[in-house]
Coordinates of C-alpha atoms and ligand atoms in Angstrom, one line a residue:
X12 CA 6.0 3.9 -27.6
X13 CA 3.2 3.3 -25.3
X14 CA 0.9 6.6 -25.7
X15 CA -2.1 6.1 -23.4
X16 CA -5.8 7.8 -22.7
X17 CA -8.1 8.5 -20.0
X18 CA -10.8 6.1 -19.1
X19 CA -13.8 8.1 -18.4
X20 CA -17.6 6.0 -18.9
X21 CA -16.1 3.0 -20.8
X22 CA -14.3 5.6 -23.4
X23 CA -10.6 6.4 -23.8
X24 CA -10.3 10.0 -23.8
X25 CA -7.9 11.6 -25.5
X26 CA -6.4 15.1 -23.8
X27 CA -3.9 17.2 -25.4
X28 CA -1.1 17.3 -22.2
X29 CA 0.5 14.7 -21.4
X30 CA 3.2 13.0 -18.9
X31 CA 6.4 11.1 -19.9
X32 CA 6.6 7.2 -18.7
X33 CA 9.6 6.4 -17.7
X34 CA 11.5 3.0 -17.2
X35 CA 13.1 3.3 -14.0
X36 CA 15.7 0.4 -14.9
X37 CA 17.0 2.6 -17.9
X38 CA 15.9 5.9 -17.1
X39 CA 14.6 5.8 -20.5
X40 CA 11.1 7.4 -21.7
X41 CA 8.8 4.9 -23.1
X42 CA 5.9 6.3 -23.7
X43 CA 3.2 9.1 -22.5
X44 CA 0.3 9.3 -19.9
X45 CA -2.3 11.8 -20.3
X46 CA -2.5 14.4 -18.2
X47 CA -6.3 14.5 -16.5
X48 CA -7.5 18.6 -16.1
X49 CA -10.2 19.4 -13.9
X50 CA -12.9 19.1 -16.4
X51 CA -12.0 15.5 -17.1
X52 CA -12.0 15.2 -13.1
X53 CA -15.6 16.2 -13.1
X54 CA -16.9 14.3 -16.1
X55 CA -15.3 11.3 -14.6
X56 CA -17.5 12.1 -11.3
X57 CA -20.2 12.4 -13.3
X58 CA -19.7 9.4 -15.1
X59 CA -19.6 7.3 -12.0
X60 CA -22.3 9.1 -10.2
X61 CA -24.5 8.0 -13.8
X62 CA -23.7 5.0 -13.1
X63 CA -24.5 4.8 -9.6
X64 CA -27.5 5.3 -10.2
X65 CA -28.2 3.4 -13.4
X66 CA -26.7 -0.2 -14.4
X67 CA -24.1 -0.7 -11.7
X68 CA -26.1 0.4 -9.2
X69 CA -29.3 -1.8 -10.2
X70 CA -27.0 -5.0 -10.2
X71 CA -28.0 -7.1 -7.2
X72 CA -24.8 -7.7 -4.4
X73 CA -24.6 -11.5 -6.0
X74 CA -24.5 -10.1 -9.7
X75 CA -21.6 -7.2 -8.4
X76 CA -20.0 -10.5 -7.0
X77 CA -19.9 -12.3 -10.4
X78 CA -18.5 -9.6 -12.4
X79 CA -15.8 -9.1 -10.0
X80 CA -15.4 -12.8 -9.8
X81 CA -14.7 -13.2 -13.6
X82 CA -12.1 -10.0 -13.4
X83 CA -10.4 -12.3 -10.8
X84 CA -10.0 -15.0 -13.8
X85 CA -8.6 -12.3 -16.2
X86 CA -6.0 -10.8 -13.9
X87 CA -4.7 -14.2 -13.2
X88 CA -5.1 -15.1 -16.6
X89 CA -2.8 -12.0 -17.9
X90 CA -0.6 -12.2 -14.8
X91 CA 2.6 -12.5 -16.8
X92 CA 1.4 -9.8 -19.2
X93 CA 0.6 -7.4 -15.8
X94 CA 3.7 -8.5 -14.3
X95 CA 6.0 -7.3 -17.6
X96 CA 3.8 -4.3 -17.7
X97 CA 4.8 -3.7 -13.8
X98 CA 8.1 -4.4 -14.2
X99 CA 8.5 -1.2 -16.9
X100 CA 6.4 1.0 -15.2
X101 CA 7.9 0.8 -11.0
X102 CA 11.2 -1.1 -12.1
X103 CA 9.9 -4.2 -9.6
X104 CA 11.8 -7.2 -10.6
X105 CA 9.6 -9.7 -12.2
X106 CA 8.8 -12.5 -9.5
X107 CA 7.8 -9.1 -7.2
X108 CA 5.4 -7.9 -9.9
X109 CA 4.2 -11.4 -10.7
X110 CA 3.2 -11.8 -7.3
X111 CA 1.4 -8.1 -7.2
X112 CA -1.0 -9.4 -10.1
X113 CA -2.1 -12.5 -8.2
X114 CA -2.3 -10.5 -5.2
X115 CA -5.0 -8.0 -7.1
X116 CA -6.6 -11.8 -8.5
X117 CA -7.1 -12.8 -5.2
X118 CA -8.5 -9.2 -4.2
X119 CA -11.1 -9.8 -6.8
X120 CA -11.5 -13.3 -5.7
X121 CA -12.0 -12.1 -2.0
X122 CA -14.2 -9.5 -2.3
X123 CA -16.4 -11.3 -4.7
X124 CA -17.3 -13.5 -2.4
X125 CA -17.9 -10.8 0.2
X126 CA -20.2 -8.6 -1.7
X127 CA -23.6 -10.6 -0.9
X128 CA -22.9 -11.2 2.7
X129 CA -22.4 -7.7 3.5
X130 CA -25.8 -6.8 5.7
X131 CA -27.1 -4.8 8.3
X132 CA -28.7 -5.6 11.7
X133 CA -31.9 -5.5 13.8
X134 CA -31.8 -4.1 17.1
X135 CA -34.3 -4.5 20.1
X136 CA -35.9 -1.8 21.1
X137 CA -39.2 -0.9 22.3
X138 CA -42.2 -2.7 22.3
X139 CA -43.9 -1.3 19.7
X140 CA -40.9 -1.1 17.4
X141 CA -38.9 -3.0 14.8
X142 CA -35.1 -1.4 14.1
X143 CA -33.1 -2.4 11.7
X144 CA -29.7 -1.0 10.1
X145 CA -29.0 -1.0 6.0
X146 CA -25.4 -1.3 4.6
X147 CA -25.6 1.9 1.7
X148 CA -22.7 2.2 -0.1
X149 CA -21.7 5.9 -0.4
X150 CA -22.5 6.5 -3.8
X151 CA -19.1 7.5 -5.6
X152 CA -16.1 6.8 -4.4
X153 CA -12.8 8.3 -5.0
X154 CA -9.1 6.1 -5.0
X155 CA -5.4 8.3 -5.0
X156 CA -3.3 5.4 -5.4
X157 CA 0.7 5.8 -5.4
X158 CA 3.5 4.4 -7.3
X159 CA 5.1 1.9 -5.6
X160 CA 2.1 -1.4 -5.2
X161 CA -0.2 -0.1 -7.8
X162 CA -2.2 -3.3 -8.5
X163 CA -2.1 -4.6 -4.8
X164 CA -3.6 -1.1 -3.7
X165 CA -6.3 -0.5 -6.5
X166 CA -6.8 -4.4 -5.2
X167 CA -7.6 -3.6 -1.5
X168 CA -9.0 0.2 -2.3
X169 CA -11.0 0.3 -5.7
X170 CA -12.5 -3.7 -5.3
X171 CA -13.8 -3.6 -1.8
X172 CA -15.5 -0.6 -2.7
X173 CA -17.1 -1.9 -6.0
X174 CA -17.9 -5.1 -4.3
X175 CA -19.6 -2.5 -1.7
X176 CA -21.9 -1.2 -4.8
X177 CA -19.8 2.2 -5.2
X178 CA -18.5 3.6 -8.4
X179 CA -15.6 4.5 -8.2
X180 CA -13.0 7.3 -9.7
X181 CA -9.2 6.2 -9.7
X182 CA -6.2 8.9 -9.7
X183 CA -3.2 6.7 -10.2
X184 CA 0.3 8.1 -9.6
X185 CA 1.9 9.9 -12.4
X186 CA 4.8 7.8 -12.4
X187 CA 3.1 4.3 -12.4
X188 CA -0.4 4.2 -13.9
X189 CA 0.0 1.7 -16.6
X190 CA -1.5 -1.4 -14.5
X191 CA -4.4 0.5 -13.4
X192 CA -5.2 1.5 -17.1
X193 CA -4.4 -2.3 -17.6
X194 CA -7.0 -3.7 -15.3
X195 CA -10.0 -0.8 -16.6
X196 CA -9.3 -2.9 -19.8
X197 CA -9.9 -6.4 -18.2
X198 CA -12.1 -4.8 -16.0
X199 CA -14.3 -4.0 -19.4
X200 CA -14.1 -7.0 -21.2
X201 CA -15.1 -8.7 -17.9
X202 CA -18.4 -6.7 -18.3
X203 CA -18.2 -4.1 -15.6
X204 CA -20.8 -1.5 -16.5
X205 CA -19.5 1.6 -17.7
X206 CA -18.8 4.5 -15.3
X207 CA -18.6 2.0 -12.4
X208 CA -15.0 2.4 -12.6
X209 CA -13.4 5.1 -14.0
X210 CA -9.4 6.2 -14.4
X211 CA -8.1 9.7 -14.5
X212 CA -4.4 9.7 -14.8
X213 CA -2.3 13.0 -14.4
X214 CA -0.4 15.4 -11.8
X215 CA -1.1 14.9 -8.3
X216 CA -1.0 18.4 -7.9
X217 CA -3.7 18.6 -10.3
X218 CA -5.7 15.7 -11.5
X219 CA -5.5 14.3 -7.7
X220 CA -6.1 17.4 -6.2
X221 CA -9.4 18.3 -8.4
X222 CA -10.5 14.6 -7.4
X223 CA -9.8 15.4 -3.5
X224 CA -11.4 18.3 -3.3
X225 CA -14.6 17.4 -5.7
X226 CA -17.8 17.5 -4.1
X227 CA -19.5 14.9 -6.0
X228 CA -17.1 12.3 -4.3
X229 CA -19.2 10.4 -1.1
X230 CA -15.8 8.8 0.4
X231 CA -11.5 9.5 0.0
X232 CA -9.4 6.8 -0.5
X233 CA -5.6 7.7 -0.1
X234 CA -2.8 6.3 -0.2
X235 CA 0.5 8.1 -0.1
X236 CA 2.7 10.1 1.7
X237 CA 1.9 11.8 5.0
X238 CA 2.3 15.1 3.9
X239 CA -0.6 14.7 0.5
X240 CA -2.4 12.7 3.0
X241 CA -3.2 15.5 5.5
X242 CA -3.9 18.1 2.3
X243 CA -6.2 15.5 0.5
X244 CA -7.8 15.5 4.4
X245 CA -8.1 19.2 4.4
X246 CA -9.8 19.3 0.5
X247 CA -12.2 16.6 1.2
X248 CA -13.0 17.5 4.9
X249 CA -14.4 21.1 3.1
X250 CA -16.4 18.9 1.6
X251 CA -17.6 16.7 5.0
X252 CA -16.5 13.8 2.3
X253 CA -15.1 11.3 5.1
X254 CA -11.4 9.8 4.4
X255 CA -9.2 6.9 4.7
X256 CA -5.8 7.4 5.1
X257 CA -3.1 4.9 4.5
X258 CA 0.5 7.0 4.6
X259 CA 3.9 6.2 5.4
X260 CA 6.1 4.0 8.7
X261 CA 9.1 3.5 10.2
X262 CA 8.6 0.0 11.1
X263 CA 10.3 -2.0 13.8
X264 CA 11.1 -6.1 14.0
X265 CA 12.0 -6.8 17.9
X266 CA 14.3 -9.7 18.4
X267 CA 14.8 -11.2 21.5
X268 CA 17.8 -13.2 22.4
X269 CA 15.0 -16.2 22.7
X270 CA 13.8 -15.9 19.3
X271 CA 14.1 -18.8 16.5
X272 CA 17.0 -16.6 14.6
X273 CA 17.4 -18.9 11.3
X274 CA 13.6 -18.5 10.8
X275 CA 13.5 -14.7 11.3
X276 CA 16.7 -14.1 9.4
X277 CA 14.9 -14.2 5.9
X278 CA 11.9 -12.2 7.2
X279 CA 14.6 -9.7 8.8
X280 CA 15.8 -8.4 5.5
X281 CA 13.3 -9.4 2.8
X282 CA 11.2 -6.9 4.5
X283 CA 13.6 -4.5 4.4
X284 CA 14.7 -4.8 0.5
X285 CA 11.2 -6.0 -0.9
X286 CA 10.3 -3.7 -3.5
X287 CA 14.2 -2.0 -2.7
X288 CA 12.6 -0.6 0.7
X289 CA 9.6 1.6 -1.4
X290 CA 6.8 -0.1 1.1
X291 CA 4.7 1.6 3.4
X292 CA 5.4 -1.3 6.1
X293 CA 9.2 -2.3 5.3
X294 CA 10.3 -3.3 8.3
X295 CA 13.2 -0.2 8.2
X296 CA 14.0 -0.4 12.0
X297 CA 15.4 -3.7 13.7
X298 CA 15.6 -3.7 17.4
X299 CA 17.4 -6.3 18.8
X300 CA 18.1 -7.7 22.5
X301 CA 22.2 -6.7 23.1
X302 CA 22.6 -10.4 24.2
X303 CA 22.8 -11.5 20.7
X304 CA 23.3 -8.2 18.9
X305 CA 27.1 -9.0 17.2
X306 CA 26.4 -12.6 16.2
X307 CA 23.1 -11.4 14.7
X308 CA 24.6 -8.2 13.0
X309 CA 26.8 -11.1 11.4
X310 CA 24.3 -13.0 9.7
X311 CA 22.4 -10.5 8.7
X312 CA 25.8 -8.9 7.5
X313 CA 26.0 -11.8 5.4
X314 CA 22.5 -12.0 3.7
X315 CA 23.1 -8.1 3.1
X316 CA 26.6 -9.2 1.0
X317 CA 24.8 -11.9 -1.2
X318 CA 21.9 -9.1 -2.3
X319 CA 21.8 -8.3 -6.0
X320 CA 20.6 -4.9 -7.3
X321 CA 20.2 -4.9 -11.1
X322 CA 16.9 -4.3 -13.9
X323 CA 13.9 -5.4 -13.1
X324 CA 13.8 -7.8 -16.3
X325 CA 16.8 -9.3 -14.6
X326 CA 14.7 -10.6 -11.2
X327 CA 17.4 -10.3 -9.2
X328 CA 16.5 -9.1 -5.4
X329 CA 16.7 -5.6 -5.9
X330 CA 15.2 -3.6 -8.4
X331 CA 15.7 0.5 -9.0
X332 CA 14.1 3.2 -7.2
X333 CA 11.1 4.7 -9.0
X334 CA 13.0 7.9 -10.3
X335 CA 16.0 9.6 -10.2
X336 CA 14.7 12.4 -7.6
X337 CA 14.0 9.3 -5.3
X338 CA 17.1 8.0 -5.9
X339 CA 18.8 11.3 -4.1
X340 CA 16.4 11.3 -1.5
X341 CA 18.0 7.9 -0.1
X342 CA 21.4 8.8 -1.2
X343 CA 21.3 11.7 1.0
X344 CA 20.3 9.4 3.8
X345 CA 22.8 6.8 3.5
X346 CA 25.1 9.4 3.0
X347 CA 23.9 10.7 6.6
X348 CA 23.9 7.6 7.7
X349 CA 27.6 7.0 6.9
X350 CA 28.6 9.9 8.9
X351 CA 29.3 8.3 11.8
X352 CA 27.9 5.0 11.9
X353 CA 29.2 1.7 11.9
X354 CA 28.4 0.1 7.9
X355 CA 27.2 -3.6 8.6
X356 CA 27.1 -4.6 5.1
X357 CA 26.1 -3.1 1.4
X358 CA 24.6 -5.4 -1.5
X359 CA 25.9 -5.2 -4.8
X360 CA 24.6 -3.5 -8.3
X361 CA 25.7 -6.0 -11.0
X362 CA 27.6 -4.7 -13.3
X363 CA 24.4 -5.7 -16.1
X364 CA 22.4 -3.1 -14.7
X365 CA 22.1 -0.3 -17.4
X366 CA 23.8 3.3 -16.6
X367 CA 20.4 5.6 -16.4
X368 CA 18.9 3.0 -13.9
X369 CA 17.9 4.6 -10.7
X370 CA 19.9 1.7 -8.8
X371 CA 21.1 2.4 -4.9
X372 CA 22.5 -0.8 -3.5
X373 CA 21.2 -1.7 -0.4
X374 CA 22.6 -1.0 3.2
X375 CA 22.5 -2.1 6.8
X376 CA 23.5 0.1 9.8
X377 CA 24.6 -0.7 13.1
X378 CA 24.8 1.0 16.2
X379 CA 21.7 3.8 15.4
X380 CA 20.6 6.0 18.2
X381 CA 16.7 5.7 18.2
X382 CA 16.4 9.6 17.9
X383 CA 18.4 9.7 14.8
X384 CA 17.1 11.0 11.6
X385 CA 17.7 7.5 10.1
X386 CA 15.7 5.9 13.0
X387 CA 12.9 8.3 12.8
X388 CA 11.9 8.8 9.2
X389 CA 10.5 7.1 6.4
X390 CA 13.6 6.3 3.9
X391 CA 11.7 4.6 1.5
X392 CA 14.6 2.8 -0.1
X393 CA 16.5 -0.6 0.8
X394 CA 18.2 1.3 4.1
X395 CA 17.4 -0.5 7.3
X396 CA 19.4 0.8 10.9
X397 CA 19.6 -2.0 13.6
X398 CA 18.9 -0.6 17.2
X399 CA 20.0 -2.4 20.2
X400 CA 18.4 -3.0 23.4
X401 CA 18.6 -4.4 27.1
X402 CA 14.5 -4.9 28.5
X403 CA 11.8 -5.5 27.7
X404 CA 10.8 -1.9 28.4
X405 CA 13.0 -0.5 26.5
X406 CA 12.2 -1.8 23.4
X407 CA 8.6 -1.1 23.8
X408 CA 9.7 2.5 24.2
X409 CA 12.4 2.8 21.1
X410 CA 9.4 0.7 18.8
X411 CA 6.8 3.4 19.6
X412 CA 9.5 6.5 19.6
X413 CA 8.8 7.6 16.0
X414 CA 5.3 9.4 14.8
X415 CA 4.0 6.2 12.8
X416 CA 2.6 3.3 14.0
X417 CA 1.9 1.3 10.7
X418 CA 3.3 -2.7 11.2
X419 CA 5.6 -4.2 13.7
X420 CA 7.0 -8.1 14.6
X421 CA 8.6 -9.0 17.3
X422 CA 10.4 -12.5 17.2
X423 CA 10.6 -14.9 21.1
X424 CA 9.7 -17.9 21.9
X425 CA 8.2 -16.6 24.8
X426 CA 4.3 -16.5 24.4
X427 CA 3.2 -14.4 27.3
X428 CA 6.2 -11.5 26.3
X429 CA 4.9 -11.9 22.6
X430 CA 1.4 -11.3 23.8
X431 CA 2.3 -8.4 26.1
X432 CA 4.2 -7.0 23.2
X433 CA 1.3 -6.7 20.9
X434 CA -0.9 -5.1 23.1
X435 CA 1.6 -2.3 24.3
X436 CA 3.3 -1.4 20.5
X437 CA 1.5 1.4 18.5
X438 CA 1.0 -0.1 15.5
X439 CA -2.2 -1.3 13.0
X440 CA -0.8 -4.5 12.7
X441 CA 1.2 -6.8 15.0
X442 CA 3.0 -9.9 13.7
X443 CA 4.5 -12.7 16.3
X444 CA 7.0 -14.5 15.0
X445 CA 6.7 -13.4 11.0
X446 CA 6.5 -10.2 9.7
X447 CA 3.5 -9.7 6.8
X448 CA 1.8 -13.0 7.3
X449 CA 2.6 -13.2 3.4
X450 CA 0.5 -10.3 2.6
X451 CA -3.4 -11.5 3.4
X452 CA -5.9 -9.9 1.6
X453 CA -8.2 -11.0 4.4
X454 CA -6.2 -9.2 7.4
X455 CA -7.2 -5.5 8.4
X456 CA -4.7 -2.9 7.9
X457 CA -3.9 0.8 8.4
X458 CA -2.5 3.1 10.7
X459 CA -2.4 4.7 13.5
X460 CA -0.8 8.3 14.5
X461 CA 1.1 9.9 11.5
X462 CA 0.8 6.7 9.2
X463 CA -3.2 7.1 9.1
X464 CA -6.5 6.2 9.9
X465 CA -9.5 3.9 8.7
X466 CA -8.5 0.3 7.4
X467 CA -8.7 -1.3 4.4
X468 CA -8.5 -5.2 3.5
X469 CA -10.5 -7.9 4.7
X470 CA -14.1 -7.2 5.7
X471 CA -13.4 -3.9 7.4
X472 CA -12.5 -2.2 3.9
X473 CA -16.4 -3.0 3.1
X474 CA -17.7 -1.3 6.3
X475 CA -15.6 1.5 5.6
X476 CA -16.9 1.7 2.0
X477 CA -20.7 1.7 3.1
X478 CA -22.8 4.0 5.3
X479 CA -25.1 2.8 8.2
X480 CA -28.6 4.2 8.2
X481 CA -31.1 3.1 11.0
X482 CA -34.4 2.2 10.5
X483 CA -36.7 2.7 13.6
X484 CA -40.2 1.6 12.9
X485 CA -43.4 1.7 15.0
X486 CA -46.0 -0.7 14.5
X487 CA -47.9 -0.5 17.4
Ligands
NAD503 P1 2.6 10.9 -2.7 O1 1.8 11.3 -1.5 O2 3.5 11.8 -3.3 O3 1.6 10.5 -3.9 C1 0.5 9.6 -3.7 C2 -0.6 9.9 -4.7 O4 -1.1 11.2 -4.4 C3 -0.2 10.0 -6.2 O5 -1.2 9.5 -7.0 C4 0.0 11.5 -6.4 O6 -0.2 11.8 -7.8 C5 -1.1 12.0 -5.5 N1 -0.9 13.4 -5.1 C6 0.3 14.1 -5.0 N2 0.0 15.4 -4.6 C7 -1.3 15.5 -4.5 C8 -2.2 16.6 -4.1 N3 -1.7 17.8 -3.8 N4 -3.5 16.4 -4.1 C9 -4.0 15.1 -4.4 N5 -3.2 14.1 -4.8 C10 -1.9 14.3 -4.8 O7 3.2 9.5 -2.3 P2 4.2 8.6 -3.2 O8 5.5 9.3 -3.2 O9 3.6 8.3 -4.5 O10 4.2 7.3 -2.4 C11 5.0 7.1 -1.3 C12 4.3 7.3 0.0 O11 3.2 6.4 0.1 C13 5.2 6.8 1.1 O12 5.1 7.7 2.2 C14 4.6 5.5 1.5 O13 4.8 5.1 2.8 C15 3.1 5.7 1.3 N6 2.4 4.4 1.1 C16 1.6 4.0 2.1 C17 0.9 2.9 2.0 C18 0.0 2.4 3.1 O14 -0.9 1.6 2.8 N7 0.0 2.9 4.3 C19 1.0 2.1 0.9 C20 1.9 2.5 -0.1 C21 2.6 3.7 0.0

């Protein structure tokens, strides 16, 4: 039984509550987290504000840069290990997890590099003066991170603001903490100072909520639901603490009858199942021109038909949903869904996978009217509705008819339409003929409308995670 502690100024803490781990491909307990009060909250603020201002904070950008660089070695080192670990704790099948632990190596490896060539600016001004901007980080920084990419978001959330020269406090969620306990350990051996990064497990309602509404945290990093999102706002804005937001999406892929079908099809429905549909930017709506809407409801009938759901240890193409709560959620949906609508295809749950798993085989519905519940909100399971439709026009109007705006694609061989595509959908990122651009750590991304604000990954992340101060002096 896995029994594990807090990680508060290079110490694991032990505290007397804790939280059962479960394995979502059994349903059965494995272990316990514990369960962070507000006390532990505070002393892991004060431990990161210590070290702000002591041994992290004295490194130099370059020597932040190295230690982050050797964590980058560790995590790829240990990516089987991680990826096992993974696999237990969210249920991801193994090749899904593996590639979550290279993505957090090649956060490290990114942001490593970035961290000494992160600068301000001079300005002209007047005659007599010389104006320059600084890049200060904010001091301490704090991460809510949820269940279903823990290492990819810790990756993209907690390193770009190290690299940035924060210290950092980490809430992971209460039902999938184990790889961010994981990587304080590499992070440790690899020699990052104590305090720099620090990691509170426990109840959201609780642990997270202390940590939002803290007020020795300089900048919020969330990422979750919609509905935590705009409380976590609310706590933090008391506070004047300012906020990145990365929440939920309804996602659309736009075909057009000109598109290069065989090379979408994959993209089509991995995007929809990846992760059995728990991602922020599955691709849960597909719109797609009427002139080839029952040939291309065919094919992707028939990758929907070969689809296997079974345990993660399995790495088959569809693991279980976190829990069994989330499990009804969908059910209900699909459920909803099969009210009325036309049933395309459905995967299949081997018969392998154990009884408790939280297993929902995937499915694919036709015919969904754009105003539909199953066209409007976030299912966040391996459901994806296929929308049909005539114009150009029209699709631009059913792709921005929901409150997110997170990712979209739209497939045609027609670069001018492509172009004018991207400019009019609501989105934070636009893809032309792929969908995720195979994740890159180097692209911007975040929402807009009810799926967020602010943008992490790439260089913007470190902008966000610094403050500008402006230097105006006279010299005569
Ligand atoms: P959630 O909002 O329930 O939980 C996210 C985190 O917030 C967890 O760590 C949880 O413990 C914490 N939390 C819960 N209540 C809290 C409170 N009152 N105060 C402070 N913290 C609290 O979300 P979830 O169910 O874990 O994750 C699924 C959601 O996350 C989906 O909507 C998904 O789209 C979204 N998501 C978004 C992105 C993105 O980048 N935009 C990425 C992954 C997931």
């Amino acid at each position: 039984m896995i029994e594990e502690k807090l990680f508060i100024a290079g110490r694991w803490t032990h505290v007397a509550s804790t939280i059962p781990i479960e394995d979502p491909s059994t349903g059965e307990k494995i272990g316990t987290l514990a369960a962070g009060r507000a006390s532990d909250v505070d002393a892991a603020v004060n431990a990161a504000a210590k070290a702000y201002t002591g041994a992290w904070g004295k490194l130099t950008a370059a020597e932040r840069g190295r230690i982050l660089m050797k964590m980058s070695g560790a995590v790829a080192a240990k990516a089987d290990a991680l990826a096992d670990l993974e696999a237990r704790d969210v249920g991801k099948p193994l090749k899904q997890a593996r590639a979550d632990a290279l993505a957090l190596s090649r956060y490290l490896e990114f942001y490593a590099g970035a961290a000494d060539k992160l600068h301000g600016e001079t300005i002209p001004y007047l005659a007599d003066y010389t104006v320059y901007t600084l890049r200060e980080p904010h001091g301490v920084t704090a991460h809510i991170v949820p269940w279903n990419y823990p290492m990819q978001i810790i990756g993209r959330s907690v390193v770009g603001a190290l690299a940035a020269g924060n210290a950092t406090v980490v809430k992971p969620a209460e039902e999938a903490s184990l790889t961010a306990l994981a990587f304080a350990r590499i992070a440790q051996e690899c020699g990052l100072p104590d305090g720099a990064m620090n990691v509170v497990t426990g109840i959201g309602e609780e642990t997270g909520a202390a940590l939002a509404a803290h007020p020795g945290i300089h900048h919020l990093s969330f990422t979750g639901s919609t509905s935590v999102g705009a409380l976590v706002q609310a706590a933090a804005g008391r506070n004047a603490v300012p906020v990145t937001l990365e929440l939920g999406g309804k996602s659309p892929q736009i075909v057009f009858a000109d598109a290069d079908i065989e090379r979408a099809l994959p993209f089509l429905v991995n995007a929809g199942i990846q992760n059995a549909g728990q991602t922020c930017s599955a691709a849960s709506r597909l719109l797609v021109e009427r002139k080839i809407y029952e040939p291309l409801l065919e094919k992707l009938g028939e990758r929907y038909r070969a689809l296997r759901v079974g345990a993660a240890k399995d790495d088959l193409d569809v693991g279980p949903l976190i829990s069994a709560p989330q499990k009804k959620r969908v059910e209900e949906f699909i459920a909803q869904g099969k009210n009325g609508h036309r049933v395309i295809a459905e995967g299949k749950i081997e018969a392998s996978a154990p009884r408790g798993g939280h297993f929902v085989a995937p499915v694919l519905f036709a015919d969904v009217a754009p105003e539909h519940t199953l066209a409007r909100d976030e299912i966040f399971g391996p459901v994806q509705v296929v929308i049909p439709f005539d114009t150009e026009e029209d699709a631009i109007r059913i792709a921005n008819g929901t409150d997110y705006g997170l990712v979209a694609g739209v497939w045609t061989r027609d670069g001018s339409r492509a172009l004018r595509m991207a400019r009019a959908i609501h989105t934070g990122q636009m893809f032309i003929n792929n969908y995720g651009a195979g994740g890159g750590v180097e692209l911007p991304f975040g929402g807009t409308g009810r799926s967020g604000h602010g943008r992490e990954k790439g260089f913007e992340a470190l902008y966000a995670f610094t403050r500008l101060k402006t230097v105006a002096a006279f010299h005569g």
